[in-house]
Amino acid sequence: MPTARDVLLDAAFTALRNRPWAGVRMVDVAVSAGVSRQTLYNEFGSKEGLAQALVRREVDGFLRGAEQSLDAGGSGAGVPARLAALGAWTVRAARANPLVRAVLTGCWGVELPLMARPGRGPGVPGQRGPDGTRPVETPTELVDKVCDRAVAALAADWDGGPGLAAACEEFTRITVSYVIAPAAKGEPDPLERIAAELLSVPAGARQLQADDPDNHQ
């Protein structure tokens, strides 16, 4: 059975779907959740606390989904295919959830909570929320967490040497670029091809390619 906290966060997320965060009123969230406004304040302390707890929950859900995408099909799916599944999940989750997209890219629209933008108020990334909520990651920190999960999930089935961590990091950053600038409509999904290419080239060779000016012509 959902807790009062879960129900309140669900109500807050629904409210954010329907209107800009600046227009979301605490009393409306409480009414939608079927609890008193005092219960809402007791749980989160303030509207800023509610916002940070909401962002924290959505990011945690994204990270759980990332782990599940890496496990889909098990080792039989192949390391490149599992890494591509992570990329597909990341793009899909970011397109469906504006809070996940904002934390991944650092691009906070005016309709999102002001407290979650760097430099805005007490709930900025890196600071614990008023109700003790864990800090919200910066984009770099979130990408690092996704990479760490990818390496941990794929290492046992990887026999290509020490380049797995570098390939996962590069792939995750490329995936975030597809969140910001999606592929043209009708184009085939490039993520599986990109994953296969990155995993087939040793990290040192990739660095040499990146440093070669002929590759940028």
PDB file of C-alpha atoms in Angstrom:
ATOM      1  CA  MET A   1       0.000   0.000   0.000  1.00  0.00           C
ATOM      2  CA  PRO A   2       1.454   3.417  -0.963  1.00  0.00           C
ATOM      3  CA  THR A   3       2.580   5.635   1.883  1.00  0.00           C
ATOM      4  CA  ALA A   4       1.326   9.186   2.332  1.00  0.00           C
ATOM      5  CA  ARG A   5       4.684  10.359   0.993  1.00  0.00           C
ATOM      6  CA  ASP A   6       4.295   8.302  -2.188  1.00  0.00           C
ATOM      7  CA  VAL A   7       0.766   9.547  -2.751  1.00  0.00           C
ATOM      8  CA  LEU A   8       1.857  13.162  -2.269  1.00  0.00           C
ATOM      9  CA  LEU A   9       4.736  12.773  -4.712  1.00  0.00           C
ATOM     10  CA  ASP A  10       2.378  11.191  -7.248  1.00  0.00           C
ATOM     11  CA  ALA A  11       0.018  14.134  -6.839  1.00  0.00           C
ATOM     12  CA  ALA A  12       2.858  16.619  -7.235  1.00  0.00           C
ATOM     13  CA  PHE A  13       4.103  14.904 -10.406  1.00  0.00           C
ATOM     14  CA  THR A  14       0.606  14.908 -11.888  1.00  0.00           C
ATOM     15  CA  ALA A  15       0.254  18.592 -11.057  1.00  0.00           C
ATOM     16  CA  LEU A  16       3.572  19.319 -12.790  1.00  0.00           C
ATOM     17  CA  ARG A  17       2.324  17.489 -15.870  1.00  0.00           C
ATOM     18  CA  ASN A  18      -0.672  19.808 -16.033  1.00  0.00           C
ATOM     19  CA  ARG A  19       0.843  23.182 -15.226  1.00  0.00           C
ATOM     20  CA  PRO A  20       4.177  24.956 -14.604  1.00  0.00           C
ATOM     21  CA  TRP A  21       5.639  24.315 -11.171  1.00  0.00           C
ATOM     22  CA  ALA A  22       5.185  27.987 -10.258  1.00  0.00           C
ATOM     23  CA  GLY A  23       1.440  27.452 -10.617  1.00  0.00           C
ATOM     24  CA  VAL A  24       1.330  24.308  -8.466  1.00  0.00           C
ATOM     25  CA  ARG A  25      -0.134  25.098  -5.051  1.00  0.00           C
ATOM     26  CA  MET A  26       0.612  23.056  -1.969  1.00  0.00           C
ATOM     27  CA  VAL A  27      -3.064  23.029  -1.005  1.00  0.00           C
ATOM     28  CA  ASP A  28      -3.983  21.537  -4.392  1.00  0.00           C
ATOM     29  CA  VAL A  29      -1.359  18.802  -4.025  1.00  0.00           C
ATOM     30  CA  ALA A  30      -2.704  17.954  -0.573  1.00  0.00           C
ATOM     31  CA  VAL A  31      -6.315  17.864  -1.761  1.00  0.00           C
ATOM     32  CA  SER A  32      -5.393  15.690  -4.751  1.00  0.00           C
ATOM     33  CA  ALA A  33      -3.573  13.284  -2.435  1.00  0.00           C
ATOM     34  CA  GLY A  34      -6.459  13.200   0.032  1.00  0.00           C
ATOM     35  CA  VAL A  35      -4.437  14.468   2.988  1.00  0.00           C
ATOM     36  CA  SER A  36      -4.297  17.694   4.959  1.00  0.00           C
ATOM     37  CA  ARG A  37      -1.996  20.521   3.954  1.00  0.00           C
ATOM     38  CA  GLN A  38      -0.334  20.164   7.356  1.00  0.00           C
ATOM     39  CA  THR A  39       0.529  16.550   6.530  1.00  0.00           C
ATOM     40  CA  LEU A  40       2.169  17.748   3.322  1.00  0.00           C
ATOM     41  CA  TYR A  41       4.243  20.334   5.190  1.00  0.00           C
ATOM     42  CA  ASN A  42       5.114  17.826   7.895  1.00  0.00           C
ATOM     43  CA  GLU A  43       6.453  15.453   5.249  1.00  0.00           C
ATOM     44  CA  PHE A  44       8.447  17.875   3.088  1.00  0.00           C
ATOM     45  CA  GLY A  45       8.823  21.100   5.039  1.00  0.00           C
ATOM     46  CA  SER A  46       8.141  23.437   2.127  1.00  0.00           C
ATOM     47  CA  LYS A  47       7.323  23.561  -1.564  1.00  0.00           C
ATOM     48  CA  GLU A  48      11.073  23.529  -2.263  1.00  0.00           C
ATOM     49  CA  GLY A  49      11.407  20.378  -0.155  1.00  0.00           C
ATOM     50  CA  LEU A  50       8.566  18.765  -2.081  1.00  0.00           C
ATOM     51  CA  ALA A  51      10.226  19.658  -5.383  1.00  0.00           C
ATOM     52  CA  GLN A  52      13.591  18.219  -4.394  1.00  0.00           C
ATOM     53  CA  ALA A  53      12.005  15.029  -3.074  1.00  0.00           C
ATOM     54  CA  LEU A  54      10.092  14.700  -6.351  1.00  0.00           C
ATOM     55  CA  VAL A  55      13.225  15.139  -8.461  1.00  0.00           C
ATOM     56  CA  ARG A  56      15.068  12.669  -6.215  1.00  0.00           C
ATOM     57  CA  ARG A  57      12.361  10.044  -6.682  1.00  0.00           C
ATOM     58  CA  GLU A  58      12.272  10.419 -10.460  1.00  0.00           C
ATOM     59  CA  VAL A  59      16.051  10.162 -10.759  1.00  0.00           C
ATOM     60  CA  ASP A  60      16.121   7.075  -8.523  1.00  0.00           C
ATOM     61  CA  GLY A  61      13.445   5.502 -10.726  1.00  0.00           C
ATOM     62  CA  PHE A  62      15.511   6.303 -13.804  1.00  0.00           C
ATOM     63  CA  LEU A  63      18.590   4.633 -12.290  1.00  0.00           C
ATOM     64  CA  ARG A  64      16.584   1.513 -11.388  1.00  0.00           C
ATOM     65  CA  GLY A  65      15.314   1.360 -14.950  1.00  0.00           C
ATOM     66  CA  ALA A  66      18.868   1.728 -16.247  1.00  0.00           C
ATOM     67  CA  GLU A  67      19.971  -1.292 -14.226  1.00  0.00           C
ATOM     68  CA  GLN A  68      17.001  -3.327 -15.438  1.00  0.00           C
ATOM     69  CA  SER A  69      17.717  -2.426 -19.070  1.00  0.00           C
ATOM     70  CA  LEU A  70      21.291  -3.705 -18.694  1.00  0.00           C
ATOM     71  CA  ASP A  71      20.008  -6.982 -17.270  1.00  0.00           C
ATOM     72  CA  ALA A  72      17.381  -7.504 -19.984  1.00  0.00           C
ATOM     73  CA  GLY A  73      18.118 -10.731 -21.817  1.00  0.00           C
ATOM     74  CA  GLY A  74      21.064 -11.596 -19.576  1.00  0.00           C
ATOM     75  CA  SER A  75      24.527 -12.273 -20.934  1.00  0.00           C
ATOM     76  CA  GLY A  76      23.032 -14.093 -23.912  1.00  0.00           C
ATOM     77  CA  ALA A  77      21.999 -10.756 -25.373  1.00  0.00           C
ATOM     78  CA  GLY A  78      25.638  -9.741 -25.846  1.00  0.00           C
ATOM     79  CA  VAL A  79      27.452  -6.788 -24.304  1.00  0.00           C
ATOM     80  CA  PRO A  80      26.838  -4.350 -27.208  1.00  0.00           C
ATOM     81  CA  ALA A  81      23.120  -5.153 -27.291  1.00  0.00           C
ATOM     82  CA  ARG A  82      22.792  -4.671 -23.535  1.00  0.00           C
ATOM     83  CA  LEU A  83      24.651  -1.355 -23.698  1.00  0.00           C
ATOM     84  CA  ALA A  84      22.378  -0.292 -26.567  1.00  0.00           C
ATOM     85  CA  ALA A  85      19.365  -1.234 -24.412  1.00  0.00           C
ATOM     86  CA  LEU A  86      20.694   1.124 -21.741  1.00  0.00           C
ATOM     87  CA  GLY A  87      20.927   3.878 -24.334  1.00  0.00           C
ATOM     88  CA  ALA A  88      17.394   3.240 -25.546  1.00  0.00           C
ATOM     89  CA  TRP A  89      16.079   3.319 -21.983  1.00  0.00           C
ATOM     90  CA  THR A  90      17.917   6.569 -21.271  1.00  0.00           C
ATOM     91  CA  VAL A  91      16.508   8.321 -24.332  1.00  0.00           C
ATOM     92  CA  ARG A  92      13.005   6.978 -23.719  1.00  0.00           C
ATOM     93  CA  ALA A  93      12.995   7.912 -20.021  1.00  0.00           C
ATOM     94  CA  ALA A  94      14.320  11.403 -20.675  1.00  0.00           C
ATOM     95  CA  ARG A  95      11.739  12.079 -23.374  1.00  0.00           C
ATOM     96  CA  ALA A  96       8.910  10.852 -21.146  1.00  0.00           C
ATOM     97  CA  ASN A  97       9.986  12.569 -17.921  1.00  0.00           C
ATOM     98  CA  PRO A  98      10.957  16.263 -17.951  1.00  0.00           C
ATOM     99  CA  LEU A  99      12.679  15.985 -14.563  1.00  0.00           C
ATOM    100  CA  VAL A 100      14.929  13.136 -15.701  1.00  0.00           C
ATOM    101  CA  ARG A 101      15.716  15.036 -18.881  1.00  0.00           C
ATOM    102  CA  ALA A 102      16.595  18.159 -16.904  1.00  0.00           C
ATOM    103  CA  VAL A 103      18.935  16.368 -14.502  1.00  0.00           C
ATOM    104  CA  LEU A 104      20.651  14.483 -17.350  1.00  0.00           C
ATOM    105  CA  THR A 105      21.195  17.534 -19.539  1.00  0.00           C
ATOM    106  CA  GLY A 106      21.245  20.418 -17.077  1.00  0.00           C
ATOM    107  CA  CYS A 107      18.572  22.151 -19.167  1.00  0.00           C
ATOM    108  CA  TRP A 108      15.800  23.268 -16.791  1.00  0.00           C
ATOM    109  CA  GLY A 109      12.769  24.764 -18.506  1.00  0.00           C
ATOM    110  CA  VAL A 110      10.865  27.630 -16.929  1.00  0.00           C
ATOM    111  CA  GLU A 111       7.995  25.244 -16.179  1.00  0.00           C
ATOM    112  CA  LEU A 112      10.142  23.138 -13.819  1.00  0.00           C
ATOM    113  CA  PRO A 113      10.970  23.762 -10.143  1.00  0.00           C
ATOM    114  CA  LEU A 114      13.211  26.784  -9.679  1.00  0.00           C
ATOM    115  CA  MET A 115      14.882  25.129  -6.694  1.00  0.00           C
ATOM    116  CA  ALA A 116      16.391  22.427  -8.862  1.00  0.00           C
ATOM    117  CA  ARG A 117      18.336  24.745 -11.139  1.00  0.00           C
ATOM    118  CA  PRO A 118      21.987  25.380 -10.270  1.00  0.00           C
ATOM    119  CA  GLY A 119      22.367  28.523  -8.200  1.00  0.00           C
ATOM    120  CA  ARG A 120      18.678  28.800  -7.302  1.00  0.00           C
ATOM    121  CA  GLY A 121      17.768  28.565  -3.638  1.00  0.00           C
ATOM    122  CA  PRO A 122      18.524  25.988  -0.959  1.00  0.00           C
ATOM    123  CA  GLY A 123      17.625  22.909  -2.991  1.00  0.00           C
ATOM    124  CA  VAL A 124      20.245  23.140  -5.711  1.00  0.00           C
ATOM    125  CA  PRO A 125      22.035  19.983  -6.855  1.00  0.00           C
ATOM    126  CA  GLY A 126      24.563  18.878  -4.280  1.00  0.00           C
ATOM    127  CA  GLN A 127      22.611  20.002  -1.221  1.00  0.00           C
ATOM    128  CA  ARG A 128      20.410  17.849   1.000  1.00  0.00           C
ATOM    129  CA  GLY A 129      16.729  18.759   0.985  1.00  0.00           C
ATOM    130  CA  PRO A 130      14.853  20.217   3.972  1.00  0.00           C
ATOM    131  CA  ASP A 131      13.342  16.791   4.746  1.00  0.00           C
ATOM    132  CA  GLY A 132      16.679  15.000   4.519  1.00  0.00           C
ATOM    133  CA  THR A 133      16.289  14.047   0.856  1.00  0.00           C
ATOM    134  CA  ARG A 134      19.579  13.000  -0.737  1.00  0.00           C
ATOM    135  CA  PRO A 135      21.138  15.638  -2.979  1.00  0.00           C
ATOM    136  CA  VAL A 136      20.130  15.802  -6.631  1.00  0.00           C
ATOM    137  CA  GLU A 137      22.998  14.911  -8.955  1.00  0.00           C
ATOM    138  CA  THR A 138      24.567  17.277 -11.428  1.00  0.00           C
ATOM    139  CA  PRO A 139      24.534  16.008 -15.046  1.00  0.00           C
ATOM    140  CA  THR A 140      28.141  14.834 -14.722  1.00  0.00           C
ATOM    141  CA  GLU A 141      27.392  12.961 -11.506  1.00  0.00           C
ATOM    142  CA  LEU A 142      24.345  11.266 -13.019  1.00  0.00           C
ATOM    143  CA  VAL A 143      26.255  10.202 -16.128  1.00  0.00           C
ATOM    144  CA  ASP A 144      28.976   8.802 -13.864  1.00  0.00           C
ATOM    145  CA  LYS A 145      26.396   6.772 -11.920  1.00  0.00           C
ATOM    146  CA  VAL A 146      24.937   5.362 -15.128  1.00  0.00           C
ATOM    147  CA  CYS A 147      28.452   4.441 -16.323  1.00  0.00           C
ATOM    148  CA  ASP A 148      29.283   2.758 -13.021  1.00  0.00           C
ATOM    149  CA  ARG A 149      26.136   0.638 -13.258  1.00  0.00           C
ATOM    150  CA  ALA A 150      26.905  -0.288 -16.853  1.00  0.00           C
ATOM    151  CA  VAL A 151      30.438  -1.410 -16.029  1.00  0.00           C
ATOM    152  CA  ALA A 152      29.258  -3.409 -13.010  1.00  0.00           C
ATOM    153  CA  ALA A 153      26.545  -5.163 -15.036  1.00  0.00           C
ATOM    154  CA  LEU A 154      28.664  -5.932 -18.098  1.00  0.00           C
ATOM    155  CA  ALA A 155      32.111  -6.669 -16.649  1.00  0.00           C
ATOM    156  CA  ALA A 156      31.529 -10.394 -16.081  1.00  0.00           C
ATOM    157  CA  ASP A 157      30.669 -10.925 -19.769  1.00  0.00           C
ATOM    158  CA  TRP A 158      33.313  -8.587 -21.203  1.00  0.00           C
ATOM    159  CA  ASP A 159      36.468 -10.130 -22.621  1.00  0.00           C
ATOM    160  CA  GLY A 160      37.769  -7.165 -24.555  1.00  0.00           C
ATOM    161  CA  GLY A 161      40.366  -5.939 -22.094  1.00  0.00           C
ATOM    162  CA  PRO A 162      40.388  -2.838 -19.899  1.00  0.00           C
ATOM    163  CA  GLY A 163      38.472  -0.575 -22.280  1.00  0.00           C
ATOM    164  CA  LEU A 164      34.963  -1.273 -20.965  1.00  0.00           C
ATOM    165  CA  ALA A 165      34.746   1.707 -18.597  1.00  0.00           C
ATOM    166  CA  ALA A 166      35.924   4.158 -21.267  1.00  0.00           C
ATOM    167  CA  ALA A 167      33.493   2.721 -23.827  1.00  0.00           C
ATOM    168  CA  CYS A 168      30.572   2.918 -21.380  1.00  0.00           C
ATOM    169  CA  GLU A 169      31.382   6.522 -20.516  1.00  0.00           C
ATOM    170  CA  GLU A 170      31.674   7.570 -24.140  1.00  0.00           C
ATOM    171  CA  PHE A 171      28.503   5.718 -25.064  1.00  0.00           C
ATOM    172  CA  THR A 172      26.533   7.320 -22.210  1.00  0.00           C
ATOM    173  CA  ARG A 173      27.642  10.799 -23.228  1.00  0.00           C
ATOM    174  CA  ILE A 174      26.684  10.112 -26.842  1.00  0.00           C
ATOM    175  CA  THR A 175      23.300   8.882 -25.616  1.00  0.00           C
ATOM    176  CA  VAL A 176      22.742  12.146 -23.716  1.00  0.00           C
ATOM    177  CA  SER A 177      23.478  14.024 -26.947  1.00  0.00           C
ATOM    178  CA  TYR A 178      20.609  12.091 -28.550  1.00  0.00           C
ATOM    179  CA  VAL A 179      18.394  13.221 -25.669  1.00  0.00           C
ATOM    180  CA  ILE A 180      19.256  16.838 -26.467  1.00  0.00           C
ATOM    181  CA  ALA A 181      19.156  16.471 -30.258  1.00  0.00           C
ATOM    182  CA  PRO A 182      17.151  13.382 -31.314  1.00  0.00           C
ATOM    183  CA  ALA A 183      17.861  11.568 -34.560  1.00  0.00           C
ATOM    184  CA  ALA A 184      15.743  12.622 -37.516  1.00  0.00           C
ATOM    185  CA  LYS A 185      12.323  11.044 -37.722  1.00  0.00           C
ATOM    186  CA  GLY A 186      12.404   7.789 -39.652  1.00  0.00           C
ATOM    187  CA  GLU A 187      16.130   7.222 -39.150  1.00  0.00           C
ATOM    188  CA  PRO A 188      17.111   3.792 -37.762  1.00  0.00           C
ATOM    189  CA  ASP A 189      18.119   3.692 -34.116  1.00  0.00           C
ATOM    190  CA  PRO A 190      21.923   4.209 -34.170  1.00  0.00           C
ATOM    191  CA  LEU A 191      22.619   3.238 -30.563  1.00  0.00           C
ATOM    192  CA  GLU A 192      23.283  -0.465 -31.114  1.00  0.00           C
ATOM    193  CA  ARG A 193      25.685   0.307 -33.952  1.00  0.00           C
ATOM    194  CA  ILE A 194      27.455   2.941 -31.838  1.00  0.00           C
ATOM    195  CA  ALA A 195      27.739   0.564 -28.883  1.00  0.00           C
ATOM    196  CA  ALA A 196      29.193  -2.177 -31.082  1.00  0.00           C
ATOM    197  CA  GLU A 197      31.713   0.218 -32.618  1.00  0.00           C
ATOM    198  CA  LEU A 198      32.857   1.624 -29.279  1.00  0.00           C
ATOM    199  CA  LEU A 199      33.256  -1.816 -27.753  1.00  0.00           C
ATOM    200  CA  SER A 200      35.217  -3.100 -30.740  1.00  0.00           C
ATOM    201  CA  VAL A 201      37.873  -0.379 -30.599  1.00  0.00           C
ATOM    202  CA  PRO A 202      40.408  -0.322 -27.721  1.00  0.00           C
ATOM    203  CA  ALA A 203      40.283   2.813 -25.578  1.00  0.00           C
ATOM    204  CA  GLY A 204      43.783   3.881 -26.626  1.00  0.00           C
ATOM    205  CA  ALA A 205      42.931   3.579 -30.295  1.00  0.00           C
ATOM    206  CA  ARG A 206      39.782   5.633 -29.766  1.00  0.00           C
ATOM    207  CA  GLN A 207      41.872   8.393 -28.209  1.00  0.00           C
ATOM    208  CA  LEU A 208      44.277   8.334 -31.152  1.00  0.00           C
ATOM    209  CA  GLN A 209      41.337   8.593 -33.544  1.00  0.00           C
ATOM    210  CA  ALA A 210      39.912  11.524 -31.593  1.00  0.00           C
ATOM    211  CA  ASP A 211      43.288  13.309 -31.698  1.00  0.00           C
ATOM    212  CA  ASP A 212      43.801  12.703 -35.441  1.00  0.00           C
ATOM    213  CA  PRO A 213      42.798  15.887 -37.345  1.00  0.00           C
ATOM    214  CA  ASP A 214      42.043  13.816 -40.442  1.00  0.00           C
ATOM    215  CA  ASN A 215      39.064  12.305 -38.594  1.00  0.00           C
ATOM    216  CA  HIS A 216      37.412  15.711 -38.324  1.00  0.00           C
ATOM    217  CA  GLN A 217      37.471  16.614 -41.985  1.00  0.00           C
TER     218      GLN A 217
END
